[in-house]
PDB file of C-alpha atoms and ligand atoms in Angstrom:
ATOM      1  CA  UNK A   1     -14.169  27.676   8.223  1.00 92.00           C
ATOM      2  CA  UNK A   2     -14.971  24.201   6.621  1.00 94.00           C
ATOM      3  CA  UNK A   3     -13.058  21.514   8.123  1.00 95.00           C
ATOM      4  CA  UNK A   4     -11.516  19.128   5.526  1.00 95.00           C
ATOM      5  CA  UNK A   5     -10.693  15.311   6.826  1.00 97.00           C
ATOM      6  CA  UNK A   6      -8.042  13.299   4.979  1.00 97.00           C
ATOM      7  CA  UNK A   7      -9.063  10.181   6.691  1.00 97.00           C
ATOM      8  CA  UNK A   8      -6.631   6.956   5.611  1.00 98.00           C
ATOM      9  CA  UNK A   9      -8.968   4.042   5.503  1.00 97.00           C
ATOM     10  CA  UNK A  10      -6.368   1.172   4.858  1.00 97.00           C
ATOM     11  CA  UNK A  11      -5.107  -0.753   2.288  1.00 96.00           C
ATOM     12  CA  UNK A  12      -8.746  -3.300   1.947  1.00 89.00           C
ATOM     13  CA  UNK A  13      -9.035  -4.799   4.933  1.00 95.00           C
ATOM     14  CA  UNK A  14     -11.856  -3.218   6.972  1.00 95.00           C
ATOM     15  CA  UNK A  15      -9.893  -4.155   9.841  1.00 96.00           C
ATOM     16  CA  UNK A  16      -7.111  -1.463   8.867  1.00 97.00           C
ATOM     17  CA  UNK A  17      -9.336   1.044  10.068  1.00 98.00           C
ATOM     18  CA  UNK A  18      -7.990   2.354  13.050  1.00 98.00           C
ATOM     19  CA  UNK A  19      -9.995   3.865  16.151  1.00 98.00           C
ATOM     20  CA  UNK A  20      -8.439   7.235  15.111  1.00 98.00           C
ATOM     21  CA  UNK A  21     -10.213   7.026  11.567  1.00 98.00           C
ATOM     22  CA  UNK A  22     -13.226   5.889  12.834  1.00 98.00           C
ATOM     23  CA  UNK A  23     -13.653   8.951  15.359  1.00 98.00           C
ATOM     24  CA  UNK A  24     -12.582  11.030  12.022  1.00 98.00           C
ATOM     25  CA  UNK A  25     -15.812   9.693  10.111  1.00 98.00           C
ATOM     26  CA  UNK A  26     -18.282  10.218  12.691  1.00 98.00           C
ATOM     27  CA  UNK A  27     -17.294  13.935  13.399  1.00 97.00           C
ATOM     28  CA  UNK A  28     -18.070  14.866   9.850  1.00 97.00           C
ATOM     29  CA  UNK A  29     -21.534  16.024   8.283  1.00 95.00           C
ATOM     30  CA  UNK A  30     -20.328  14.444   4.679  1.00 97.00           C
ATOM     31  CA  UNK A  31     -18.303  11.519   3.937  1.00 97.00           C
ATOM     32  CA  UNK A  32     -17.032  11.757   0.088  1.00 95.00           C
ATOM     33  CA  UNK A  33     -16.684   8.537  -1.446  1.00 93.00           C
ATOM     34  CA  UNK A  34     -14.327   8.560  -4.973  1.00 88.00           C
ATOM     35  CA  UNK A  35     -16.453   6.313  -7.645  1.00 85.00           C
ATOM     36  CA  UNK A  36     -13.474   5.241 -10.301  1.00 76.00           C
ATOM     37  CA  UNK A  37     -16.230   3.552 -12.569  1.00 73.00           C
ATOM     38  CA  UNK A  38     -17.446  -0.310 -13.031  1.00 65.00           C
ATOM     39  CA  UNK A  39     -13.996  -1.679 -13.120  1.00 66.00           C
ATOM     40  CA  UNK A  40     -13.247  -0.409  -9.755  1.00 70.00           C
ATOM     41  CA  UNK A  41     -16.611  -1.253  -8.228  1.00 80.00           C
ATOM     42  CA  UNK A  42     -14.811  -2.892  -5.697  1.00 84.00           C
ATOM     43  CA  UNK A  43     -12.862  -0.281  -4.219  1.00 87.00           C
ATOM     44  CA  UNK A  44     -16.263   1.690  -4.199  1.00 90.00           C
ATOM     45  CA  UNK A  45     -18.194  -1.046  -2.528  1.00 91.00           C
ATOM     46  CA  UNK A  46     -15.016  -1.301   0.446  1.00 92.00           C
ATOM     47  CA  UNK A  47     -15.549   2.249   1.165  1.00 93.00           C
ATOM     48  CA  UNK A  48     -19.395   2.122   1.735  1.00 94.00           C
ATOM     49  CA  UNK A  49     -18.810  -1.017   3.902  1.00 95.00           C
ATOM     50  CA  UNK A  50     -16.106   0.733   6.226  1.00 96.00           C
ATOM     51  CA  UNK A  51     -19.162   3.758   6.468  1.00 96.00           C
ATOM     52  CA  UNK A  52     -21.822   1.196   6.733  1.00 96.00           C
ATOM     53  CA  UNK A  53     -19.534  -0.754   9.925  1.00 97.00           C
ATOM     54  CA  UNK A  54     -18.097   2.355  11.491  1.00 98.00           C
ATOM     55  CA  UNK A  55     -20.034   5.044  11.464  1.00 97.00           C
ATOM     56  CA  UNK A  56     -23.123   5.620  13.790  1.00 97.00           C
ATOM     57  CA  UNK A  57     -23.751   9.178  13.462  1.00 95.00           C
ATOM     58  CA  UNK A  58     -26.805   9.519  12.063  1.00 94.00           C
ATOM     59  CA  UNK A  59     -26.541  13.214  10.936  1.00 92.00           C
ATOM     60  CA  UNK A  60     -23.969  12.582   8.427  1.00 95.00           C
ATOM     61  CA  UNK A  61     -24.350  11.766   4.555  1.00 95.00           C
ATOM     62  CA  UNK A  62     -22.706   9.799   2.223  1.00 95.00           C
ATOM     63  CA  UNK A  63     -21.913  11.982  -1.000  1.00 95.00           C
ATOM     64  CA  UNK A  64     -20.520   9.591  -4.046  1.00 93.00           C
ATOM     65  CA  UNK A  65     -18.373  11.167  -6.740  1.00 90.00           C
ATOM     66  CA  UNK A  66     -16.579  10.703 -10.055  1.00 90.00           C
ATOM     67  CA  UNK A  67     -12.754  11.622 -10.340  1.00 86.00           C
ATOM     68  CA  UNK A  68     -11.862  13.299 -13.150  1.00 84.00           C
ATOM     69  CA  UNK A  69      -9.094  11.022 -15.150  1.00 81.00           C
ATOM     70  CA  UNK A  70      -6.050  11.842 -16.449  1.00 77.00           C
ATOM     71  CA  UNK A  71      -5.560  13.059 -19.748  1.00 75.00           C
ATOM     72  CA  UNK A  72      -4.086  11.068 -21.808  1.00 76.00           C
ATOM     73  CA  UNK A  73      -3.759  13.510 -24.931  1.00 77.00           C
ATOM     74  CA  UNK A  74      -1.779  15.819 -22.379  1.00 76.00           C
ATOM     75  CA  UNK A  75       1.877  15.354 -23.279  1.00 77.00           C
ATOM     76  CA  UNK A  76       4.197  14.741 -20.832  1.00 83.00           C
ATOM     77  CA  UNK A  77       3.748  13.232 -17.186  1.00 81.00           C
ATOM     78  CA  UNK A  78       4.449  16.056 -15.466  1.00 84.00           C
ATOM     79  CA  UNK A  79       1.844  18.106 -17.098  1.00 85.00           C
ATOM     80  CA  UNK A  80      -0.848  15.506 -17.332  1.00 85.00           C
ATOM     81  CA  UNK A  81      -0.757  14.991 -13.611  1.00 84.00           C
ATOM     82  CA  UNK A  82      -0.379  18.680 -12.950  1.00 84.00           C
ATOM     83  CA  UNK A  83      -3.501  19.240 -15.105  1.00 86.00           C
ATOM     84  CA  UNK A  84      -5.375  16.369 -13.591  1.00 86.00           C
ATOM     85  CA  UNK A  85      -4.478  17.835  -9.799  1.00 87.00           C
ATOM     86  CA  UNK A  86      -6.135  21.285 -11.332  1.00 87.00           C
ATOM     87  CA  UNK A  87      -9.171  19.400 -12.235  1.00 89.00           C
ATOM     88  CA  UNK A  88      -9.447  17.542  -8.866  1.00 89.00           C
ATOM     89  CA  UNK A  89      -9.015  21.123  -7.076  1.00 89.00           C
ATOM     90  CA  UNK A  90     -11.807  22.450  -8.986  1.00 89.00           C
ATOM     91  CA  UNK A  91     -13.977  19.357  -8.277  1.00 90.00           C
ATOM     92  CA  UNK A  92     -13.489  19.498  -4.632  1.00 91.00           C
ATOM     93  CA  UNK A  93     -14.247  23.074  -4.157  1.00 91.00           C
ATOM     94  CA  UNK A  94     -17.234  22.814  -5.953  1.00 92.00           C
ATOM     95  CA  UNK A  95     -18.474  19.631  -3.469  1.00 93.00           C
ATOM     96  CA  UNK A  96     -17.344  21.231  -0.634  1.00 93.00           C
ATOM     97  CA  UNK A  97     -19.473  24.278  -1.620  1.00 93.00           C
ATOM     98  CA  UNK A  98     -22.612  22.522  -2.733  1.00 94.00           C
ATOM     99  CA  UNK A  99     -22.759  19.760   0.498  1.00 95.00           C
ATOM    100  CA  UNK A 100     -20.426  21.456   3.251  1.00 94.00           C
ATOM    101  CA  UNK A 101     -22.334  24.332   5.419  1.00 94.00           C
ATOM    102  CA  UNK A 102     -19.769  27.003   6.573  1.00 92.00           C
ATOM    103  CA  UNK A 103     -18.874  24.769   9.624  1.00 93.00           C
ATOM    104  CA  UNK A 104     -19.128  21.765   8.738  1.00 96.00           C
ATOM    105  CA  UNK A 105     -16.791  18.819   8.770  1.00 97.00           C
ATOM    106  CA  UNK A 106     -16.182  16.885   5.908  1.00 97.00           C
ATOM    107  CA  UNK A 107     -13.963  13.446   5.721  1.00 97.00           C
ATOM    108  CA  UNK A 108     -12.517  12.041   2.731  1.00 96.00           C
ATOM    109  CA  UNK A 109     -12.003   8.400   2.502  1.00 95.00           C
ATOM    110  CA  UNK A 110      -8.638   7.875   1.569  1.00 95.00           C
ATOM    111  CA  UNK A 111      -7.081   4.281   0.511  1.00 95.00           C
ATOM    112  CA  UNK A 112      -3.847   3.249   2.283  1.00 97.00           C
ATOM    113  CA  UNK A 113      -2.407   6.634   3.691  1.00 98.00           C
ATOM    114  CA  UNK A 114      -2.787   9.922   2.376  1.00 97.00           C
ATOM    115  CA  UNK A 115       0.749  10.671   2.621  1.00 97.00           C
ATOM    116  CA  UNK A 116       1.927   7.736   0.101  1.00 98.00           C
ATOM    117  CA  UNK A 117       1.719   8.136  -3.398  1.00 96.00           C
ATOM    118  CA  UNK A 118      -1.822  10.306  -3.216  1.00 94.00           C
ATOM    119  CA  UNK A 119      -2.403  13.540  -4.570  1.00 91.00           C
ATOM    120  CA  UNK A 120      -5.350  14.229  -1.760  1.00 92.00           C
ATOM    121  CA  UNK A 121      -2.613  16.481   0.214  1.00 94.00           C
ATOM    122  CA  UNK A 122      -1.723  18.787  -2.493  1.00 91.00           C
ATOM    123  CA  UNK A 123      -5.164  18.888  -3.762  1.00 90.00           C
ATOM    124  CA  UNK A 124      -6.312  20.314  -0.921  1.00 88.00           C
ATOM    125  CA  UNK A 125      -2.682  22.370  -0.315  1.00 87.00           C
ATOM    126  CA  UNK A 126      -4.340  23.863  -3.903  1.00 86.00           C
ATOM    127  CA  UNK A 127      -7.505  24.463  -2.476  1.00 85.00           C
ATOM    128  CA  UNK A 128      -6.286  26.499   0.266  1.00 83.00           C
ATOM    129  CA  UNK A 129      -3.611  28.951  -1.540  1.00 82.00           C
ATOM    130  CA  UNK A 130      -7.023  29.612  -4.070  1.00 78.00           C
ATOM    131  CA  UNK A 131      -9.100  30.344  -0.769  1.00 79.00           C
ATOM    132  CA  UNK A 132      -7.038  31.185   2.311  1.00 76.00           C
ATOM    133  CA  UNK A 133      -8.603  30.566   5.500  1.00 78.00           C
ATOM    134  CA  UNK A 134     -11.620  29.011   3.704  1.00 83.00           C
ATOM    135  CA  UNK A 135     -10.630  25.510   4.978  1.00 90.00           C
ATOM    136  CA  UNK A 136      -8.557  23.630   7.929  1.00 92.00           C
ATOM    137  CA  UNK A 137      -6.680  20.416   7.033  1.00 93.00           C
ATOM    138  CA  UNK A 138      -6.943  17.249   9.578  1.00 96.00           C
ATOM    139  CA  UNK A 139      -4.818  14.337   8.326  1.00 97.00           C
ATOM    140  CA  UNK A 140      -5.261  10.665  10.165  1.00 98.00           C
ATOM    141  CA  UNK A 141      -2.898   8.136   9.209  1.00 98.00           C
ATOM    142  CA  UNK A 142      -3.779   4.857   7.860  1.00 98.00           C
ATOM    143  CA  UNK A 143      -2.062   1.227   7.275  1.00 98.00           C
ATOM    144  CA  UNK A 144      -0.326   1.574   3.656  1.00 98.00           C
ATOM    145  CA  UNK A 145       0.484  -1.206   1.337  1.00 98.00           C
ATOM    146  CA  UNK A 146       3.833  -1.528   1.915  1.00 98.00           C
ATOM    147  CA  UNK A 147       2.865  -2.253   5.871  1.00 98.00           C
ATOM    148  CA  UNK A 148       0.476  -4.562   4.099  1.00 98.00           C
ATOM    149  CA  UNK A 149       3.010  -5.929   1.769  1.00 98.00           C
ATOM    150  CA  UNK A 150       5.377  -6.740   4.584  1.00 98.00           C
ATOM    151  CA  UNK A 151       2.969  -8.497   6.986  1.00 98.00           C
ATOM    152  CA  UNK A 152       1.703 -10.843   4.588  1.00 98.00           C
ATOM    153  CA  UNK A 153       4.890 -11.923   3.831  1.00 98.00           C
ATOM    154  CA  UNK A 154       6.035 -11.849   7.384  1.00 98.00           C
ATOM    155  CA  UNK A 155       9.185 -10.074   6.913  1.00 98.00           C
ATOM    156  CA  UNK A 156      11.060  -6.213   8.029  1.00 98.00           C
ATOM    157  CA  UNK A 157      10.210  -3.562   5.856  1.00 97.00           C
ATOM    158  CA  UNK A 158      14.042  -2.930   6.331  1.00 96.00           C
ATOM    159  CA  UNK A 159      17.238  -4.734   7.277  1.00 96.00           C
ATOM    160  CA  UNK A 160      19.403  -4.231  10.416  1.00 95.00           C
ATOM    161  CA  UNK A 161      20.433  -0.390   9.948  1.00 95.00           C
ATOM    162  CA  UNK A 162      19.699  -0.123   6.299  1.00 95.00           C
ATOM    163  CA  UNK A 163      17.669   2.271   4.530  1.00 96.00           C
ATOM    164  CA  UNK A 164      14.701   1.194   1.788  1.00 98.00           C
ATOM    165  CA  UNK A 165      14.259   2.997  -1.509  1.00 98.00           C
ATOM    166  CA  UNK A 166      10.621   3.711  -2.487  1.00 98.00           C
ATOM    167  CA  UNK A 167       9.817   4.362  -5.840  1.00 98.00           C
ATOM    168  CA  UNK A 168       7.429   3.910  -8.837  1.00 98.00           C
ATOM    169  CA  UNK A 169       7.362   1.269 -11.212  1.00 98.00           C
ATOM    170  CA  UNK A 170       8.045   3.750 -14.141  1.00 95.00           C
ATOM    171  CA  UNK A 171      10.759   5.235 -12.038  1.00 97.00           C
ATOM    172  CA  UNK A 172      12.772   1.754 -11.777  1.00 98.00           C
ATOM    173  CA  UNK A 173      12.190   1.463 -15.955  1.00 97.00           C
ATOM    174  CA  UNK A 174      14.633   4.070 -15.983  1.00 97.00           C
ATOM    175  CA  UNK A 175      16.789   2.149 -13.859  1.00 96.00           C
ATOM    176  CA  UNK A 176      15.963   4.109 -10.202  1.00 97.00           C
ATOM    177  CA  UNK A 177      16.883   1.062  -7.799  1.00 96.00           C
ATOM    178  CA  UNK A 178      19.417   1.803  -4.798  1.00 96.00           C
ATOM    179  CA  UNK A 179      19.737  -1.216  -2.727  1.00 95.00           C
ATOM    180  CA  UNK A 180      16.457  -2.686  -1.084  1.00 97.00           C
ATOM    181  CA  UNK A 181      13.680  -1.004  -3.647  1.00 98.00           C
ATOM    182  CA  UNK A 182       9.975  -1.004  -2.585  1.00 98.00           C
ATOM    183  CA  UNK A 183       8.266  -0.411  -5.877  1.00 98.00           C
ATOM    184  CA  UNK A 184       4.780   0.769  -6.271  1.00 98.00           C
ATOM    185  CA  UNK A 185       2.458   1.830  -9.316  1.00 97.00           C
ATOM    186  CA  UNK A 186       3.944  -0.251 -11.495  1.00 97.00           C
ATOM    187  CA  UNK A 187       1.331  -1.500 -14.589  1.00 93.00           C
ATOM    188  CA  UNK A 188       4.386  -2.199 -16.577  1.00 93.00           C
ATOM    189  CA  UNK A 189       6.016  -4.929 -14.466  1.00 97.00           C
ATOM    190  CA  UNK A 190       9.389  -3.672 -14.793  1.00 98.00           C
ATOM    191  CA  UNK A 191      10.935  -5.983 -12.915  1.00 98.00           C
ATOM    192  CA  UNK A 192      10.540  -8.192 -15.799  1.00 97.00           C
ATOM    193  CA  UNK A 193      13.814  -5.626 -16.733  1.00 95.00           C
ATOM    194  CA  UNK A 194      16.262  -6.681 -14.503  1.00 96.00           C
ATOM    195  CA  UNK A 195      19.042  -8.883 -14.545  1.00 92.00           C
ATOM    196  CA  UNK A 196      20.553  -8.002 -10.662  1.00 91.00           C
ATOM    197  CA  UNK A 197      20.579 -11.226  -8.251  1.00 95.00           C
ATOM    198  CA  UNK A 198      17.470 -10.325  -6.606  1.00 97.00           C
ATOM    199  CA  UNK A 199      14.504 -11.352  -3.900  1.00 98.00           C
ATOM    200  CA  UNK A 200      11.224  -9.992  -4.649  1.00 98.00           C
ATOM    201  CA  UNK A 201       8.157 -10.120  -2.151  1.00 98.00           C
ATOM    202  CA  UNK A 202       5.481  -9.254  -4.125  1.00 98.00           C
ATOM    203  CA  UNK A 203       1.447  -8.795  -3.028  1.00 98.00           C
ATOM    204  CA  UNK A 204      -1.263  -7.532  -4.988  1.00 98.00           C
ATOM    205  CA  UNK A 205      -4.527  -6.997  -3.312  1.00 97.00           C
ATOM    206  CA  UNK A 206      -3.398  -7.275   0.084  1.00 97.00           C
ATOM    207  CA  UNK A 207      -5.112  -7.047   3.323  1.00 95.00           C
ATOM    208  CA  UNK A 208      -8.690  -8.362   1.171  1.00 94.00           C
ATOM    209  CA  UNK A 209     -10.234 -11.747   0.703  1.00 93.00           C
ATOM    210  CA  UNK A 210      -8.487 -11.667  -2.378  1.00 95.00           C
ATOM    211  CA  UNK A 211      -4.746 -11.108  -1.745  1.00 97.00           C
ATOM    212  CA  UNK A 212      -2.112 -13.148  -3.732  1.00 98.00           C
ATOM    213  CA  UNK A 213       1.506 -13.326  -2.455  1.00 98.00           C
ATOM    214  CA  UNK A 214       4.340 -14.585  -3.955  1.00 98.00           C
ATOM    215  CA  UNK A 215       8.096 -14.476  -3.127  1.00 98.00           C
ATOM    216  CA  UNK A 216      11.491 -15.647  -4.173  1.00 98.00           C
ATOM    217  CA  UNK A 217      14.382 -15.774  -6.307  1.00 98.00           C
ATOM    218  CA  UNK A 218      13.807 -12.593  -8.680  1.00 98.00           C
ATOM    219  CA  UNK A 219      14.708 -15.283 -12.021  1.00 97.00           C
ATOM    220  CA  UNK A 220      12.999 -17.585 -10.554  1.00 97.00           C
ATOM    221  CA  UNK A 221       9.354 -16.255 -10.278  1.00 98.00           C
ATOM    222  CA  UNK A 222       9.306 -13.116 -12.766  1.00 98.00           C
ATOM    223  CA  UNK A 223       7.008 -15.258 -15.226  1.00 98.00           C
ATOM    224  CA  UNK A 224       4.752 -16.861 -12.556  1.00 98.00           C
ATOM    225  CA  UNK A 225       3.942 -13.171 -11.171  1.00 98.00           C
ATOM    226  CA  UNK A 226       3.340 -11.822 -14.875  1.00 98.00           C
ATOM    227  CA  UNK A 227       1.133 -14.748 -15.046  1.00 98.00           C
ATOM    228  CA  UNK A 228      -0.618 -14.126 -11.945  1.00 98.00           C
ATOM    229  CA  UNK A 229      -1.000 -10.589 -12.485  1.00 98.00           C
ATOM    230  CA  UNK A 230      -2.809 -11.444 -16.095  1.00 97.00           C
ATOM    231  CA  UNK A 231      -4.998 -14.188 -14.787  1.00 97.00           C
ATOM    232  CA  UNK A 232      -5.970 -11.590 -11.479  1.00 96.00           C
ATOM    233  CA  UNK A 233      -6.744  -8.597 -13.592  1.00 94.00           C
ATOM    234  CA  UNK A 234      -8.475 -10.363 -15.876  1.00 94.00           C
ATOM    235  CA  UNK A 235     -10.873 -11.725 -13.594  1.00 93.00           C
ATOM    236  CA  UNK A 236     -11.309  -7.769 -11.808  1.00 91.00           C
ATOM    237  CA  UNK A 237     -10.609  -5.858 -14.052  1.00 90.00           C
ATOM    238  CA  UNK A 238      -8.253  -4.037 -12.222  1.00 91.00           C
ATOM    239  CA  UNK A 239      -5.050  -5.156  -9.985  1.00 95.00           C
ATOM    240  CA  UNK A 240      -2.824  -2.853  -7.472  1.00 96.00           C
ATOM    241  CA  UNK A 241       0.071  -4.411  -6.662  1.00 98.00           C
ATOM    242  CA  UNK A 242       3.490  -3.752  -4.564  1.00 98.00           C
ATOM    243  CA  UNK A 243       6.855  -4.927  -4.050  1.00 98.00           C
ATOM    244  CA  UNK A 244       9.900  -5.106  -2.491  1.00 98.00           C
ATOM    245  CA  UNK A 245      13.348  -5.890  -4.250  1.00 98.00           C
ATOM    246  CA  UNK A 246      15.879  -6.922  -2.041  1.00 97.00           C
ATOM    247  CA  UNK A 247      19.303  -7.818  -2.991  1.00 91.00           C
ATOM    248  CA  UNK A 248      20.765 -11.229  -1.947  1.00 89.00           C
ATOM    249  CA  UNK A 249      23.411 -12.054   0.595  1.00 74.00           C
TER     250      UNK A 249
HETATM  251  C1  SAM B   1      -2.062   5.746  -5.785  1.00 70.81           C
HETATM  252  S1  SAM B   1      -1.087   4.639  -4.853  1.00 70.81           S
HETATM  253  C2  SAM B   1      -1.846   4.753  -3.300  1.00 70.81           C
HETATM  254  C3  SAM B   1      -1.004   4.219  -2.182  1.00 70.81           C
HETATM  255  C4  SAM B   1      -1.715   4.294  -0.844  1.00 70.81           C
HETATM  256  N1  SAM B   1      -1.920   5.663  -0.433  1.00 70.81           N
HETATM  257  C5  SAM B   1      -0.982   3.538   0.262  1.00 70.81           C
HETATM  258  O1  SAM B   1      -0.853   4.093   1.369  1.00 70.81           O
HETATM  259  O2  SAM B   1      -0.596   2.391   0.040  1.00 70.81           O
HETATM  260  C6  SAM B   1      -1.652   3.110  -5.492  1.00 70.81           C
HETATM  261  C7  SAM B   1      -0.587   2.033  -5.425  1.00 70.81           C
HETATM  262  O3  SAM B   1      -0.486   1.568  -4.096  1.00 70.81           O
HETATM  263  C8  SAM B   1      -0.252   0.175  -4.071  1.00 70.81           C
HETATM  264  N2  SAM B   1      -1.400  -0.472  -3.412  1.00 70.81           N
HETATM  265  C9  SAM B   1      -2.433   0.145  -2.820  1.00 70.81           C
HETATM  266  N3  SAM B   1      -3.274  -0.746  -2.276  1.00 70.81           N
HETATM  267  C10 SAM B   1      -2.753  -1.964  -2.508  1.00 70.81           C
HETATM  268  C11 SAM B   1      -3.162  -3.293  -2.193  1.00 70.81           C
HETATM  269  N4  SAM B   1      -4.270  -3.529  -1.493  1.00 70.81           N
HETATM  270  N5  SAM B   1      -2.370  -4.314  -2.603  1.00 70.81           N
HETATM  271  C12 SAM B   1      -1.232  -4.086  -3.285  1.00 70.81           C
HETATM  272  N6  SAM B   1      -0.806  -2.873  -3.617  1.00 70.81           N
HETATM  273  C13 SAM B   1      -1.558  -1.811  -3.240  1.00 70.81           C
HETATM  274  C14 SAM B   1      -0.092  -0.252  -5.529  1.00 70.81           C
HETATM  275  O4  SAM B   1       1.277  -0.175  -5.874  1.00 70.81           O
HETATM  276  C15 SAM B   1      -0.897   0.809  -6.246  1.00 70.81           C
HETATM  277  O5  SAM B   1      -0.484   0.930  -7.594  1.00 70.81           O
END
């Protein structure tokens, strides 16, 4: 049986990666690295610095790959991401095949945690229901950006008691906010779309050289994070970002 490593790496700050991960990379034989393409060369060049800093055992190989992307012609989300998790299946069988030896051990570098908003879990869930007993699943934690989110700004994920909403950005489009709303994917800036008496704690690229913070009054500093977020992307060519709506008083 192969041995499959879901290894959370951290939100971009080396320094997320926690003694537990780092054990995780140097027991495998291959560490598979996700290349997204020139515009996320960064997020390419974080994960071959955590292997270069971490791990020490020299029988193990670095094996770089390109994720299939989502289909765009494919009509509705559901689908297109259901599609797109097919896809991924196929491409991790066929790496685990060509680079894996019956068994071997092999970790995949996963941003944040690979229980938040990543498909790696179900991929894999795939992968095993296609090929029972071909492969055991080892899942080790990592920091996520909402930990990330909250540090910077040095506040409680939650108040005294009260529960926190996660959701996506498209999700609060259609108007999914209950009480204090941690929002996440959101390329749209939806909160642009509210009118509620809010706080928002926003951070995009947090826990790297580069993270930009900003927090306050919701009317207050909607344009100056739309701002930020143009000026930042432009100059990457990417962002991730993450919030945290809370309601006042
Ligand atoms: C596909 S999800 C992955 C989440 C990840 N598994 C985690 O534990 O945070 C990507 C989203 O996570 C958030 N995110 C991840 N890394 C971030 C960072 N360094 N700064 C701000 N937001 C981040 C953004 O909302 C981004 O759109």
């Amino acid at each position: 049986m192969k041995t499959i490593l879901l290894v959370g790496i951290g939100t971009g700050n080396p320094e997320h990666v926690t003694i537990q991960a780092i054990n995780a990379l140097n027991r495998a034989d291959v560490l598979l690295i996700p290349d997204k393409g020139e515009a996320k060369g960064e997020l390419v060049q974080l994960r071959r610095d955590i292997v270069a800093r971490y791990v020490v055992n020299p029988a193990s190989r670095v094996v770089e790959f390109a994720p299939p992307v989502r289909d765009p012609a494919t009509p509705g989300y559901t689908e297109r991401v259901a599609d797109w998790h097919g896809e991924l299946a196929r491409q991790f069988g066929q790496l685990l095949a060509q680079h894996v030896a019956e068994d071997g051990v092999a970790a995949f570098l996963v941003w944040g945690d690979p229980g938040l908003y990543d498909s790696s879990i179900r991929i894999f869930e795939r992968l095993s229901t296609d090929a029972p007993h071909a492969y055991g699943l080892e899942i080790i934690p990592g920091i996520t950006s909402i930990q990330a989110l909250t540090a910077a700004h040095g506040i409680a994920l939650n108040r005294i008691g009260e529960p926190v909403h996660i959701t996506t950005g498209r999700q609060l489009a259609l108007g999914d906010r209950h009480g204090d709303t941690l929002v996440m994917l959101d390329g749209q800036t939806a909160f642009t779309g509210l009118d509620d008496d809010l706080d928002i704690f926003w951070g995009a690229y947090l826990g790297t050289a580069d993270e930009l913070l900003i927090a306050g009054r919701l009317a207050d500093v909607a344009e100056r994070i739309v701002e930020a977020r143009r000026l930042a992307r432009e100059r990457h060519g990417w962002i991730m970002d993450t919030y945290l709506l809370r309601e006042r008083g």
